[in-house]
Tab-separated table of C-alpha atoms and ligand atoms in Angstrom:
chain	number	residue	atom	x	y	z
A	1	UNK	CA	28.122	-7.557	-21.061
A	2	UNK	CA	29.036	-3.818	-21.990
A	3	UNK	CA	25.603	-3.269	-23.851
A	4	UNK	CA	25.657	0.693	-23.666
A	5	UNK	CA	26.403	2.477	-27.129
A	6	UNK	CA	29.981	2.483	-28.444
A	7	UNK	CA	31.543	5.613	-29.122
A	8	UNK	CA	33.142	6.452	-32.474
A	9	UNK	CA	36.768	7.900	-31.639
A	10	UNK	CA	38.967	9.626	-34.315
A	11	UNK	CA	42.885	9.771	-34.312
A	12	UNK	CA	43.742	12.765	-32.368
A	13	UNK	CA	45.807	12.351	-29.186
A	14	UNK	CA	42.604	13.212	-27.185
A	15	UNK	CA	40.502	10.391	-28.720
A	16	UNK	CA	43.543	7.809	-28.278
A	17	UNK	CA	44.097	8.679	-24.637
A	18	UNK	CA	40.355	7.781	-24.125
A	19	UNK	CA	40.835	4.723	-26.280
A	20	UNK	CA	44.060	3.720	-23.966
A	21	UNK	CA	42.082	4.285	-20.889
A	22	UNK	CA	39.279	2.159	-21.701
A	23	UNK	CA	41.356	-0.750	-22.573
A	24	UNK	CA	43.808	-0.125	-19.171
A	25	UNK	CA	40.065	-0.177	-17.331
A	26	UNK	CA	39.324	-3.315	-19.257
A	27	UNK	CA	36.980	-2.059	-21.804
A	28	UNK	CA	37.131	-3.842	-25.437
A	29	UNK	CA	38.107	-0.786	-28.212
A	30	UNK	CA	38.190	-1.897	-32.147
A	31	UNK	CA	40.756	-0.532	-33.659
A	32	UNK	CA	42.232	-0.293	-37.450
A	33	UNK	CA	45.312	-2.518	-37.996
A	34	UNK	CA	46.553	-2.764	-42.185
A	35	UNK	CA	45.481	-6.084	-42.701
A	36	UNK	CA	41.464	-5.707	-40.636
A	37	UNK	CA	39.708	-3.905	-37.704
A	38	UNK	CA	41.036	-5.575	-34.597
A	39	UNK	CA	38.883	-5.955	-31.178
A	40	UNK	CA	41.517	-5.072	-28.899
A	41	UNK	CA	41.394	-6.164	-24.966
A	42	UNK	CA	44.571	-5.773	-22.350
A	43	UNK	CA	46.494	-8.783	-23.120
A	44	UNK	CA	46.887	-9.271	-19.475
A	45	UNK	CA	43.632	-8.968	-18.198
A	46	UNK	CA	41.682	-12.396	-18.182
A	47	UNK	CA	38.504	-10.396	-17.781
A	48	UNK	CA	38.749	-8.202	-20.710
A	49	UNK	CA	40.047	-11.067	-22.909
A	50	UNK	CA	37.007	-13.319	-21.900
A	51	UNK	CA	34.704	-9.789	-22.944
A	52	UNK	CA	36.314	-10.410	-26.560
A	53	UNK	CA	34.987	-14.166	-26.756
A	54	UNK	CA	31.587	-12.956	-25.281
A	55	UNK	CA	31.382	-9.891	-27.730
A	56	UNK	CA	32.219	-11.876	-31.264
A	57	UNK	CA	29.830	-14.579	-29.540
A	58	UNK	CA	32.336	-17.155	-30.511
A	59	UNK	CA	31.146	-20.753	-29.868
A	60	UNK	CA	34.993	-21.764	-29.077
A	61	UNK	CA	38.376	-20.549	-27.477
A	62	UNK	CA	40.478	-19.812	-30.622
A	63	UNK	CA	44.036	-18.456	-29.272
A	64	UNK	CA	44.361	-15.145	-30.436
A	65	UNK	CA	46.843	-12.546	-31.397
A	66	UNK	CA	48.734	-10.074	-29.066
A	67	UNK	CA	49.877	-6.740	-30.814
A	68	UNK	CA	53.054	-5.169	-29.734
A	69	UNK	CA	54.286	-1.643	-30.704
A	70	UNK	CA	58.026	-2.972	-31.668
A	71	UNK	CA	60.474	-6.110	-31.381
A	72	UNK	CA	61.458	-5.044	-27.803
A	73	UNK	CA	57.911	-5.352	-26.515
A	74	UNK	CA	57.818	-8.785	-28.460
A	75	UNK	CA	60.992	-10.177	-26.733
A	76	UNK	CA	59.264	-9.222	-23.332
A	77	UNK	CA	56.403	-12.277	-23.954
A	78	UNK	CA	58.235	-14.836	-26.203
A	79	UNK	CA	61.309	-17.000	-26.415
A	80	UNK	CA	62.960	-14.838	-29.578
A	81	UNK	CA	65.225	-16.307	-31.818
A	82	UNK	CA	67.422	-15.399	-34.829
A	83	UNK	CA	65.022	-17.233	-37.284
A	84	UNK	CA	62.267	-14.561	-35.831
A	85	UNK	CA	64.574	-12.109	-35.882
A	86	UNK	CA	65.299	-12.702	-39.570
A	87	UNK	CA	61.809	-12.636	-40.134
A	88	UNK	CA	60.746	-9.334	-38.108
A	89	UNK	CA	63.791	-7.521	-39.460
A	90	UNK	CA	62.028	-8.141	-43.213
A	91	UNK	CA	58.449	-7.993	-42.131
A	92	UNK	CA	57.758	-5.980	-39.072
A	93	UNK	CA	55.857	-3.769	-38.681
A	94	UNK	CA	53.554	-5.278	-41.088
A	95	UNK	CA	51.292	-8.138	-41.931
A	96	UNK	CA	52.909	-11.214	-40.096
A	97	UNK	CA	52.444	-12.842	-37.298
A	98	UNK	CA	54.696	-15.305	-35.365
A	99	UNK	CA	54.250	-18.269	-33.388
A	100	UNK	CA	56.584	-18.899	-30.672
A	101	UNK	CA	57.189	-20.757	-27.159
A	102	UNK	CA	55.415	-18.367	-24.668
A	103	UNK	CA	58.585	-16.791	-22.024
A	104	UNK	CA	58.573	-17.627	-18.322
A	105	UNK	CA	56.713	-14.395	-16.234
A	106	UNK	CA	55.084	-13.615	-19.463
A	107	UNK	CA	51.919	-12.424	-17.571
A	108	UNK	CA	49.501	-12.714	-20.334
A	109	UNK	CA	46.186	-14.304	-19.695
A	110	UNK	CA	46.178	-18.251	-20.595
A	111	UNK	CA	42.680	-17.136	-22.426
A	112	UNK	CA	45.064	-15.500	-24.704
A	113	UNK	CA	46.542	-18.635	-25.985
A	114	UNK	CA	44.078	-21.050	-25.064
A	115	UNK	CA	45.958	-22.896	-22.536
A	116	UNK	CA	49.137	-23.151	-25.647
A	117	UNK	CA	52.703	-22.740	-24.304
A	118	UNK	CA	53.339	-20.716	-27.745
A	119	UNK	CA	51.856	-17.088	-28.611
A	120	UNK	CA	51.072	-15.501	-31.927
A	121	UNK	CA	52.226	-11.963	-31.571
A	122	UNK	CA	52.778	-8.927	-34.245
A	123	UNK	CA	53.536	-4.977	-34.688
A	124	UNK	CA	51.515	-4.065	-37.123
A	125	UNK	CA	52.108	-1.604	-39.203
A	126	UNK	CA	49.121	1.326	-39.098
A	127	UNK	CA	50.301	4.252	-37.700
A	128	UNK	CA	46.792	4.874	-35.131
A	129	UNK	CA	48.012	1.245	-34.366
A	130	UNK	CA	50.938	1.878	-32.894
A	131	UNK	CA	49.942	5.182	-31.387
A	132	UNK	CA	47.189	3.124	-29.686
A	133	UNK	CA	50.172	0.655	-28.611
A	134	UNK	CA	52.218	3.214	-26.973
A	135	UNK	CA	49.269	5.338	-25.309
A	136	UNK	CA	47.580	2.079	-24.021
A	137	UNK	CA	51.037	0.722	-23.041
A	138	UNK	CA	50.327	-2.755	-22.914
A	139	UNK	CA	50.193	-6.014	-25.299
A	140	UNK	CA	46.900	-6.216	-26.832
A	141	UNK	CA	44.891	-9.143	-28.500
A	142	UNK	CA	42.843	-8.317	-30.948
A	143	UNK	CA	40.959	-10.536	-33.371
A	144	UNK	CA	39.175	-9.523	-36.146
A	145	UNK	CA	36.114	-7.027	-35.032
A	146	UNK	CA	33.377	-9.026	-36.256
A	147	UNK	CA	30.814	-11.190	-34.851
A	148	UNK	CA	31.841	-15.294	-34.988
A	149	UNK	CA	31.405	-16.202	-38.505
A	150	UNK	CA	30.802	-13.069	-40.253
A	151	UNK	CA	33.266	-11.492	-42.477
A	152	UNK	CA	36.362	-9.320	-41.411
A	153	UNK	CA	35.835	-5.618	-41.060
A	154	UNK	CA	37.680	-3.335	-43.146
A	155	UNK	CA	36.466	-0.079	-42.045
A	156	UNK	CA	34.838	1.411	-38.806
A	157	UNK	CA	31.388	1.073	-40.702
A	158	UNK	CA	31.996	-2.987	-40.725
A	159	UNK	CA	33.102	-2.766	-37.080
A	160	UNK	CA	29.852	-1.494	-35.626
A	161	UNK	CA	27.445	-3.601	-38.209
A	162	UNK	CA	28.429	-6.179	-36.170
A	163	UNK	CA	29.554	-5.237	-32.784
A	164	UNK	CA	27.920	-1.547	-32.119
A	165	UNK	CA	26.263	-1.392	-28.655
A	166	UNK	CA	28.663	-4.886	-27.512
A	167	UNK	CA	32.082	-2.516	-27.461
A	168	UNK	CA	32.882	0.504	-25.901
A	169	UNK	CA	34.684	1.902	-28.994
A	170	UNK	CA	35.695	1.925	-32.128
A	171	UNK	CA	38.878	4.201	-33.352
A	172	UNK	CA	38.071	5.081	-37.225
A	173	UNK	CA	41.046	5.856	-39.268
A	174	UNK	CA	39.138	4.644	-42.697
A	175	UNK	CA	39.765	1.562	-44.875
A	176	UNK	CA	42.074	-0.578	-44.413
A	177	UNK	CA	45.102	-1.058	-46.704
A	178	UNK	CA	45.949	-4.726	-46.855
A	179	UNK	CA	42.359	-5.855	-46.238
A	180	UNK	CA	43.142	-9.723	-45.436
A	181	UNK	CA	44.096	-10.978	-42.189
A	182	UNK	CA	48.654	-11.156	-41.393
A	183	UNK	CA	50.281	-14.217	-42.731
A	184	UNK	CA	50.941	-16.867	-39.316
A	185	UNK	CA	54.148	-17.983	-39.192
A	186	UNK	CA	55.009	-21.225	-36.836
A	187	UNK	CA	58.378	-21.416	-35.049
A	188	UNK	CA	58.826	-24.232	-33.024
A	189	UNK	CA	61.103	-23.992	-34.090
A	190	UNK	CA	61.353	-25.004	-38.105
A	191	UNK	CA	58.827	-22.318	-39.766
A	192	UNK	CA	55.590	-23.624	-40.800
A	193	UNK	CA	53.066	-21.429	-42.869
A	194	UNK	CA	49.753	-21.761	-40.338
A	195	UNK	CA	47.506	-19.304	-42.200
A	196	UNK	CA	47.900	-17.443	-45.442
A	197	UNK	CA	47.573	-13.929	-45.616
A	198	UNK	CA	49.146	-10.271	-46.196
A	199	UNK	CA	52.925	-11.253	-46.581
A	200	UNK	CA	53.042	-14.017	-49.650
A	201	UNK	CA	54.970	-17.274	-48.861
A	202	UNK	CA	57.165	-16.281	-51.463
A	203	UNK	CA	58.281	-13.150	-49.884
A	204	UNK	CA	58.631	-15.628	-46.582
A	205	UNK	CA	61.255	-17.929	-48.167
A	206	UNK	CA	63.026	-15.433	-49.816
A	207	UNK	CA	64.005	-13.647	-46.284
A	208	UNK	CA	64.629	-17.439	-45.252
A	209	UNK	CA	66.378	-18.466	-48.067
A	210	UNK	CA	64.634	-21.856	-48.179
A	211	UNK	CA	61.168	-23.111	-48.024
A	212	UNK	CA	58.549	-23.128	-46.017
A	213	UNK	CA	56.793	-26.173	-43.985
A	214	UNK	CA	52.869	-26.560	-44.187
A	215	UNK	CA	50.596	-28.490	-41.836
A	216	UNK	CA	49.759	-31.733	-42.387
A	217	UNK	CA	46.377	-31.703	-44.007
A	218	UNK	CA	47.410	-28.626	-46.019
A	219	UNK	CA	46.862	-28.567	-50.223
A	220	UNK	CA	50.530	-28.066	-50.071
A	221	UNK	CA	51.262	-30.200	-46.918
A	222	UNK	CA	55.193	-31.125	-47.096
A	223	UNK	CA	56.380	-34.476	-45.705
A	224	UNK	CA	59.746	-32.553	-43.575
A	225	UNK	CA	56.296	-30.755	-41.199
A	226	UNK	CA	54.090	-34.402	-40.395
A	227	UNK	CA	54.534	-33.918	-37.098
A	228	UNK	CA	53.717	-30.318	-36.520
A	229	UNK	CA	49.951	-29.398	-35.747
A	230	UNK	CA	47.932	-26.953	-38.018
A	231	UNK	CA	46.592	-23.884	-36.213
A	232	UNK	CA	42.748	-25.529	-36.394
A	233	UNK	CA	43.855	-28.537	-34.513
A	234	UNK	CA	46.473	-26.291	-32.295
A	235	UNK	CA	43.540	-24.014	-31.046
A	236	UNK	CA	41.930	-27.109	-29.509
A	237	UNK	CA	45.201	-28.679	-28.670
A	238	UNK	CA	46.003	-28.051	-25.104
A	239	UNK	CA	43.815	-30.328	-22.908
A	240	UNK	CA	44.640	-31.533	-19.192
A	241	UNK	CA	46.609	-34.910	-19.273
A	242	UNK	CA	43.834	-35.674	-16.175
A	243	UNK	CA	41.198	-37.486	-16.835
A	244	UNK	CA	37.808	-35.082	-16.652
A	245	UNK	CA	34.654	-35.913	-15.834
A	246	UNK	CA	31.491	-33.370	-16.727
A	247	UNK	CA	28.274	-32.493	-14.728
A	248	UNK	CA	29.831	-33.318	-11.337
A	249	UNK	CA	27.833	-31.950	-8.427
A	250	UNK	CA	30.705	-33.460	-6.171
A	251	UNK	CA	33.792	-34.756	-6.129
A	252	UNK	CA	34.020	-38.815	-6.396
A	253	UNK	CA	37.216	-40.861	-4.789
A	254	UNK	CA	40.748	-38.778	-5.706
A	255	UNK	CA	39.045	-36.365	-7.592
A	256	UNK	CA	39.813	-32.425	-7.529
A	257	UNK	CA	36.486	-30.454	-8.022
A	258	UNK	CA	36.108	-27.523	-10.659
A	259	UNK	CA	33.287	-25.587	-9.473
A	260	UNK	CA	30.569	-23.229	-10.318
A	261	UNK	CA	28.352	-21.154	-8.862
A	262	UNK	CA	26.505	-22.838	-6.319
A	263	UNK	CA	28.704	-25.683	-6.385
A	264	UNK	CA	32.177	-24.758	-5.001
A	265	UNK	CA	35.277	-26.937	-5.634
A	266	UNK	CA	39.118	-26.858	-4.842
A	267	UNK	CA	38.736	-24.000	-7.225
A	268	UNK	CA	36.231	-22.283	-8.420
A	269	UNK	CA	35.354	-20.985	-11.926
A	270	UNK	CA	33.070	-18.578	-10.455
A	271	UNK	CA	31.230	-18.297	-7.159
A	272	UNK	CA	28.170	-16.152	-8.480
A	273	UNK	CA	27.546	-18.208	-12.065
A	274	UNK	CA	28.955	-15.020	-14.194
A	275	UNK	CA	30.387	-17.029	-17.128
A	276	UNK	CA	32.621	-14.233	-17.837
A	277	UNK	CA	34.377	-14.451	-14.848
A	278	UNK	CA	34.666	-17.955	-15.405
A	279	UNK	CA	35.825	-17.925	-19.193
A	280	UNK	CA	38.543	-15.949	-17.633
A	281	UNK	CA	39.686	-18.855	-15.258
A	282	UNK	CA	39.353	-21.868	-17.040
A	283	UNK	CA	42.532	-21.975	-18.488
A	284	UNK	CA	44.811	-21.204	-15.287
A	285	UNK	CA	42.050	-23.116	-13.445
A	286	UNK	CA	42.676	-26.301	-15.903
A	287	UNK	CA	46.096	-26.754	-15.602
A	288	UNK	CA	46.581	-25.598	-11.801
A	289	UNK	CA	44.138	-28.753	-11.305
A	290	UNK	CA	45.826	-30.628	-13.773
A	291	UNK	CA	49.044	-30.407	-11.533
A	292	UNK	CA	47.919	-31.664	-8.810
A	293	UNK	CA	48.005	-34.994	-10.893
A	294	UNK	CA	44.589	-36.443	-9.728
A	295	UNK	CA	41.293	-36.588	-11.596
A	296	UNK	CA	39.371	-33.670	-12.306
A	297	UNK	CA	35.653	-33.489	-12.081
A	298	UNK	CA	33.975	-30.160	-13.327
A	299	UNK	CA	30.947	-28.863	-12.089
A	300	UNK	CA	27.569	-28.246	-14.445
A	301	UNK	CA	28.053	-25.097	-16.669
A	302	UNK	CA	25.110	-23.433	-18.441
A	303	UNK	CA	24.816	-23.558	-21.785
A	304	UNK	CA	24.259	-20.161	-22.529
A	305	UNK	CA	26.328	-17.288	-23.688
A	306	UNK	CA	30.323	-17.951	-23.067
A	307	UNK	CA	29.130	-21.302	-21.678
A	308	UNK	CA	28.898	-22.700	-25.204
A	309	UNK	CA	32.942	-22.131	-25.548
A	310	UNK	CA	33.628	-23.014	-21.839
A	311	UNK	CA	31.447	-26.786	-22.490
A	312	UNK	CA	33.331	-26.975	-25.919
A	313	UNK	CA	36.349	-26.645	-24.252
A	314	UNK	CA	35.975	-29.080	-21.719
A	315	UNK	CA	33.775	-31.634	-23.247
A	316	UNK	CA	37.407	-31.321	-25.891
A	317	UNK	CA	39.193	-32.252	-22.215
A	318	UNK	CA	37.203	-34.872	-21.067
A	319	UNK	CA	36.973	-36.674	-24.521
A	320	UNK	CA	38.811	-40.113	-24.305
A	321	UNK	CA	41.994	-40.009	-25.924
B	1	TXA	O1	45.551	-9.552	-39.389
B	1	TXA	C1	45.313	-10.168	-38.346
B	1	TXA	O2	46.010	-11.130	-37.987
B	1	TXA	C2	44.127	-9.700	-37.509
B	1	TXA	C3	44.450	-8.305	-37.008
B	1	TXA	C4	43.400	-7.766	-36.062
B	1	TXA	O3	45.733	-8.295	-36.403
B	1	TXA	N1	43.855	-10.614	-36.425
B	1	TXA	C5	43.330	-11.860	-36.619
B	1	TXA	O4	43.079	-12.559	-35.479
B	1	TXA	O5	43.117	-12.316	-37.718
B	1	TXA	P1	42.133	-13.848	-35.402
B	1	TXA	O6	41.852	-14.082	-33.942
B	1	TXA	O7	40.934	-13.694	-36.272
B	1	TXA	O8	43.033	-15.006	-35.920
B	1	TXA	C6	44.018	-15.552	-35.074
B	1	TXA	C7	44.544	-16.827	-35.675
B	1	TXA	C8	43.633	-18.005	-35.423
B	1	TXA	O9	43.487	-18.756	-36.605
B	1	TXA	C9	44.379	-18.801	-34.383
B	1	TXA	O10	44.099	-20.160	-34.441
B	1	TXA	C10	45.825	-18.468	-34.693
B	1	TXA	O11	45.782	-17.107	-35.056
B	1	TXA	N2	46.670	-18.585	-33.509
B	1	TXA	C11	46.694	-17.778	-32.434
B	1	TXA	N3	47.559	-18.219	-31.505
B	1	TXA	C12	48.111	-19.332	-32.007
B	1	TXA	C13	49.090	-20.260	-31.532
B	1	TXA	N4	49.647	-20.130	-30.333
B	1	TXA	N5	49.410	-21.283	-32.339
B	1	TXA	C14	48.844	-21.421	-33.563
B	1	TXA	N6	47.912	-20.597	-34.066
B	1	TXA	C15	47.549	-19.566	-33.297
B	2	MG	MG1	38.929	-13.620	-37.694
């Protein structure tokens, strides 16, 4: 992990070219959105999006949310459709974020969703936002720029309370406006409010013209959205429809072998034990296995660092179901 201090960078083109070409090198940059700081990685780079699980410490894979600079760039990753249309043409750029079926040759890390077939993406609406956007020139996922469990950041000052010395950089344009995390918005394909947040529902069904689902489970859970999942259960949704066994040192009868470290397998999470490297496989690594249609064993991971969210993930797979 990146434990050298993290520069403070201001808004003039000078400071966002740096900022763009330490997230095209891979480097994690904070950045101010209007609803919170984001942590912002190259969407596409598995690497950099396993930094931003390592850096917030986060004991689990939550998917996260890729920021675009306009509707073209969104239509480049996801499956568009005149409902999200509708809703971009009312709210974007701004404080909502969309749900939707993942394109074919999307390119974006499967860290980035968590192994989902559906991304959450958004344009916000901060102007050293989308200047970052353009100079970087790529989709970036961003979270919010704190440590797991601590409170959003709303200003640079928040950002390095919790992060300074774990990120190469934070861009400080001040407060931020909205100060809550963007509304999600599910569509797949009916809408379904997944989180609350900086665009009211009421705003939402007036674009719409008609309600809005809720997840089951929700204070305001409708009966029309029972069979749609809420975003808590989604993030641990995907799993491999293979049965998975844990703590393998080898493979036993038709099993494929997920290895580690010393213990190399039909693929390999990583060869040297850097749990980095293999946060940034497990995904692809999961579901490559998973089509070969036989068992899976996985070898021992350590329990330390991104290990917690790797074991989390697969004891998740290997629970009986
Ligand atoms: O305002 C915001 O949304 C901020 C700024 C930085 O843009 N970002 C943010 O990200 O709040 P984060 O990672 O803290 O929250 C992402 C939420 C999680 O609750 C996650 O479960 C949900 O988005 N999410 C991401 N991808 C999803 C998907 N494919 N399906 C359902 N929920 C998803
Ligand atoms: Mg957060």
């Amino acid at each position: 992990m990146n434990t050298s201090a993290t520069q403070t960078l201001g808004t003039n083109a000078k400071d966002l070219r740096t900022a763009a070409a330490l997230l095209g090198a891979g480097a994690l940059v904070a950045f101010p959105t209007e609803t919170v700081y984001g942590l912002g990685a190259d969407a596409r780079n598995a690497q950099a999006v396993a930094a931003i699980y390592a850096a917030k410490g986060r004991p689990s894979f939550n998917p996260l949310i890729v920021h675009v600079s306009d509707v073209e760039q969104a239509k480049r990753y996801v499956q568009w459709s005149d409902t999200a249309d509708g809703l971009a043409r009312a709210f974007w750029p701004g404080a909502l974020t969309l749900v939707l079926p993942l394109k074919d040759g999307h390119g974006l890390s499967a860290l980035v969703t968590a192994g989902l077939d559906t991304l959450a993406i958004r344009v916000p609406s901060h102007p050293t936002a989308i200047a970052l956007l353009h100079a970087a020139d790529c989709p970036v996922a961003a979270p919010s720029a704190n440590p797991s469990g601590r409170i959003s950041p709303t200003s640079a000052a928040h950002v390095l309370d919790g992060l300074s010395g774990k990120i190469a950089a934070v861009l400080d344009d001040g407060p931020c406006t909205v100060g809550l995390e963007s509304t999600i918005v599910g569509l797949t394909p009916a809408p379904i409010l997944l989180r609350a947040g900086g665009v009211s529902a009421e705003d939402l069904e007036t674009a719409l013209g008609h309600s809005l689902g809720h997840p089951p489970g929700h204070p305001l859970g409708a009966p029309q959205s029972a069979n749609i999942t809420a975003p808590g259960q989604l993030a641990s949704h995907y799993a491999p429809a293979a049965h998975v066994r844990l703590n393998a040192r080898a493979a036993r009868g038709d099993e494929v072998l997920l290895g580690f470290g010393d213990i190399a397998g039909d693929l390999t999470l990583s060869a040297t034990g850097d749990l980095i490297e293999a946060a940034a496989h497990l995904f692809e690594h999961l579901h490559a296995l998973d089509k070969t249609g036989r068992p899976i064993a996985v070898a021992p991971i350590p329990d330390t660092g991104l290990g917690l969210a790797i074991n989390d993930r697969l004891t998740r797979a290997a629970a009986p179901r």
